[in-house]
Amino acid sequence: MATHEPLAIPGVQVCSLKVETPQLIPAGDTYRIIRFPYGTGESSDRFNMHQADQLDGPPVSDYATDDRSGLIRPSRVGWGQLYAMIQWESASGTNGYTELRDQFVRNPLGVVDTTATEHRAPTPGIQCYVKGHGIMVYPDVPLALRVMHNDNAPRRVTLAEFKLVIHEAA
């Protein structure tokens, strides 16, 4: 399979993350950050917005166990367009989930500021959702994608993508 370097577009910076390893999301009423590996597969981080070396502590040694691996740290001030794609496994049998939730969040490990929160009822078949939202972004305010469900048992996010496109502020 060929890999493609992202196009260089003047005034635009992109961070594109993808994880294909399922992540178990516990039952309950707490949002969980989706975690992303570093520098693998279809992920692209030409502008160093998703790095294992962290500003606020030691490097992330295992993306699957450290919420910091879910952060995108914007490379500059600008208009940010956020995108996400989330696929969930099916609900458990009787009394499975009746609602899936997702949101973008600013400063998810500090004073949390959520945006674009959506609550969805499951549909027949696989649960695939895509969303987009625009916000101003700042280098000192990391961003994350969070999810939760109301099943009585843990459920897996089987595939996820999280992307940020920054357009230069005028």
C-alpha angles and dihedrals in degrees: 000000000000120000119218126212110223116255116260107235115183111248094011128102124185137196114185121184130185133178124188097174108099116247120209112228112199121231114256143075100291123105114231127210114239107234124218131200121240122253100343138126116337094349116119126192107164092152097049098245095137110045133155089222103083131205092215103048146335121334117281105259098183118026092196093064103034122076089206087075087070094061128105110195108202112237094217145355113283149107106305125204111200123201132184138180119191130182120190130196116243120281119265117261120275114006093016121154120310094181137040119194134196137169144168114240135197116215094002095179095046133027098351121224113182129198138174093024112179131187115199135186113224119258129213111281127007119000107236122164134178126189141172134192136172125224140152110264132204132194093236094053114072121206132216143176115235133189142183139170138198099230117132089235134044114278130198131238097216099190134008140176128191122185138178125194114188119201114200112260114239 
